CSV table of C-alpha atoms in Angstrom, one decimal:
chain,number,residue,atom,x,y,z
C,1,UNK,CA,-29.8,-15.5,13.0
C,2,UNK,CA,-29.9,-15.7,9.3
C,3,UNK,CA,-30.6,-19.2,8.0
C,4,UNK,CA,-27.5,-20.8,6.3
C,5,UNK,CA,-27.8,-22.5,3.0
C,6,UNK,CA,-27.9,-26.2,3.3
C,7,UNK,CA,-24.3,-26.7,2.1
C,8,UNK,CA,-23.0,-24.5,4.8
C,9,UNK,CA,-25.1,-26.1,7.6
C,10,UNK,CA,-23.3,-28.4,10.0
C,11,UNK,CA,-24.6,-31.9,9.9
C,12,UNK,CA,-25.1,-33.6,13.2
C,13,UNK,CA,-24.9,-37.4,12.9
C,14,UNK,CA,-26.7,-38.9,15.9
C,15,UNK,CA,-26.6,-42.8,16.0
C,16,UNK,CA,-29.1,-44.4,18.3
C,17,UNK,CA,-28.4,-47.6,20.1
C,18,UNK,CA,-31.3,-50.1,20.0
C,19,UNK,CA,-30.8,-50.7,23.7
C,20,UNK,CA,-32.0,-47.3,24.7
C,21,UNK,CA,-35.4,-48.3,23.4
C,22,UNK,CA,-35.8,-51.1,25.8
C,23,UNK,CA,-35.5,-54.9,25.3
C,24,UNK,CA,-37.3,-54.9,21.9
C,25,UNK,CA,-35.3,-51.9,20.7
C,26,UNK,CA,-33.9,-53.7,17.7
C,27,UNK,CA,-37.4,-53.9,16.3
C,28,UNK,CA,-38.0,-50.2,16.7
C,29,UNK,CA,-34.6,-48.4,16.2
C,30,UNK,CA,-35.0,-47.9,12.4
C,31,UNK,CA,-38.5,-46.3,12.8
C,32,UNK,CA,-37.5,-44.4,15.9
C,33,UNK,CA,-34.5,-43.0,14.1
C,34,UNK,CA,-36.8,-41.6,11.4
C,35,UNK,CA,-39.1,-40.0,13.9
C,36,UNK,CA,-36.3,-38.7,15.9
C,37,UNK,CA,-34.8,-37.1,12.9
C,38,UNK,CA,-38.2,-35.3,12.1
C,39,UNK,CA,-38.5,-34.0,15.7
C,40,UNK,CA,-34.8,-32.9,15.9
C,41,UNK,CA,-35.2,-31.0,12.6
C,42,UNK,CA,-37.1,-28.3,14.5
C,43,UNK,CA,-33.9,-27.8,16.7
C,44,UNK,CA,-31.6,-25.2,15.3
C,45,UNK,CA,-33.0,-25.4,11.8
C,46,UNK,CA,-31.0,-22.3,10.8
C,47,UNK,CA,-27.6,-23.9,10.9
C,48,UNK,CA,-28.0,-27.7,11.6
C,49,UNK,CA,-29.0,-30.6,9.4
C,50,UNK,CA,-29.8,-33.8,11.4
C,51,UNK,CA,-28.8,-37.3,10.3
C,52,UNK,CA,-30.3,-39.8,12.8
C,53,UNK,CA,-29.7,-43.5,12.2
C,54,UNK,CA,-29.2,-46.7,14.2
C,55,UNK,CA,-25.8,-47.2,15.7
C,56,UNK,CA,-25.0,-50.6,14.1
C,57,UNK,CA,-21.2,-50.2,14.4
C,58,UNK,CA,-20.2,-49.8,18.1
C,59,UNK,CA,-16.8,-48.5,16.9
C,60,UNK,CA,-18.5,-45.3,15.5
C,61,UNK,CA,-19.3,-42.5,18.1
C,62,UNK,CA,-22.9,-41.6,19.1
C,63,UNK,CA,-22.5,-38.1,17.7
C,64,UNK,CA,-20.3,-37.1,14.6
C,65,UNK,CA,-20.3,-33.8,12.7
C,66,UNK,CA,-19.8,-32.9,9.1
C,67,UNK,CA,-20.3,-30.3,6.5
C,68,UNK,CA,-21.4,-31.5,3.0
C,69,UNK,CA,-19.7,-34.9,2.6
C,70,UNK,CA,-16.7,-34.1,4.7
C,71,UNK,CA,-16.6,-35.3,8.4
C,72,UNK,CA,-15.3,-32.9,10.8
C,73,UNK,CA,-13.2,-33.5,14.0
C,74,UNK,CA,-14.8,-32.6,17.2
C,75,UNK,CA,-12.5,-29.6,17.5
C,76,UNK,CA,-13.4,-28.4,14.0
C,77,UNK,CA,-17.1,-28.9,14.8
C,78,UNK,CA,-16.6,-27.0,18.0
C,79,UNK,CA,-15.0,-24.0,16.4
C,80,UNK,CA,-17.8,-23.9,13.8
C,81,UNK,CA,-20.5,-24.0,16.3
C,82,UNK,CA,-18.8,-21.5,18.6
C,83,UNK,CA,-18.8,-19.1,15.7
C,84,UNK,CA,-22.6,-19.6,15.7
C,85,UNK,CA,-22.8,-19.0,19.5
C,86,UNK,CA,-23.6,-22.4,20.2
C,87,UNK,CA,-21.2,-24.3,22.5
C,88,UNK,CA,-20.8,-27.9,21.4
C,89,UNK,CA,-21.1,-29.2,25.0
C,90,UNK,CA,-24.5,-27.4,25.4
C,91,UNK,CA,-25.8,-28.8,22.0
C,92,UNK,CA,-24.7,-32.3,23.0
C,93,UNK,CA,-26.4,-32.0,26.4
C,94,UNK,CA,-29.5,-30.9,24.8
C,95,UNK,CA,-29.6,-33.8,22.5
C,96,UNK,CA,-29.1,-36.4,25.2
C,97,UNK,CA,-31.5,-34.5,27.6
C,98,UNK,CA,-34.1,-34.6,24.8
C,99,UNK,CA,-33.7,-38.3,23.9
C,100,UNK,CA,-36.0,-39.6,26.8
C,101,UNK,CA,-38.8,-37.2,25.7
C,102,UNK,CA,-38.5,-38.4,22.1
C,103,UNK,CA,-38.6,-42.0,23.3
C,104,UNK,CA,-41.6,-41.4,25.4
C,105,UNK,CA,-43.4,-39.7,22.5
C,106,UNK,CA,-42.6,-42.5,20.1
C,107,UNK,CA,-44.0,-45.1,22.5
C,108,UNK,CA,-46.9,-42.8,23.3
C,109,UNK,CA,-46.1,-42.5,27.0
């Protein structure tokens, strides 16, 4: 696949809950988010930009999608990713399946 210019890449906004990092997660979630963003940047670099941050507002979903400064609905993101032969359900499953590995790497397990 040809690499898309940054302004055409879909942004995957991944909000990490402190609780997934254990009882002291609140002390680590900001640093972990930065590390996770660097690690995830290697996944689908041709068409995804990752934005990983703590999930401070529980009203916001764990995953959101956007292009540029515009948020996309899940249906819009699904159509965009389908055009890139990447089913959104598969992408989301890969993210959540990879999270325990990222946590283990962060804590040096």
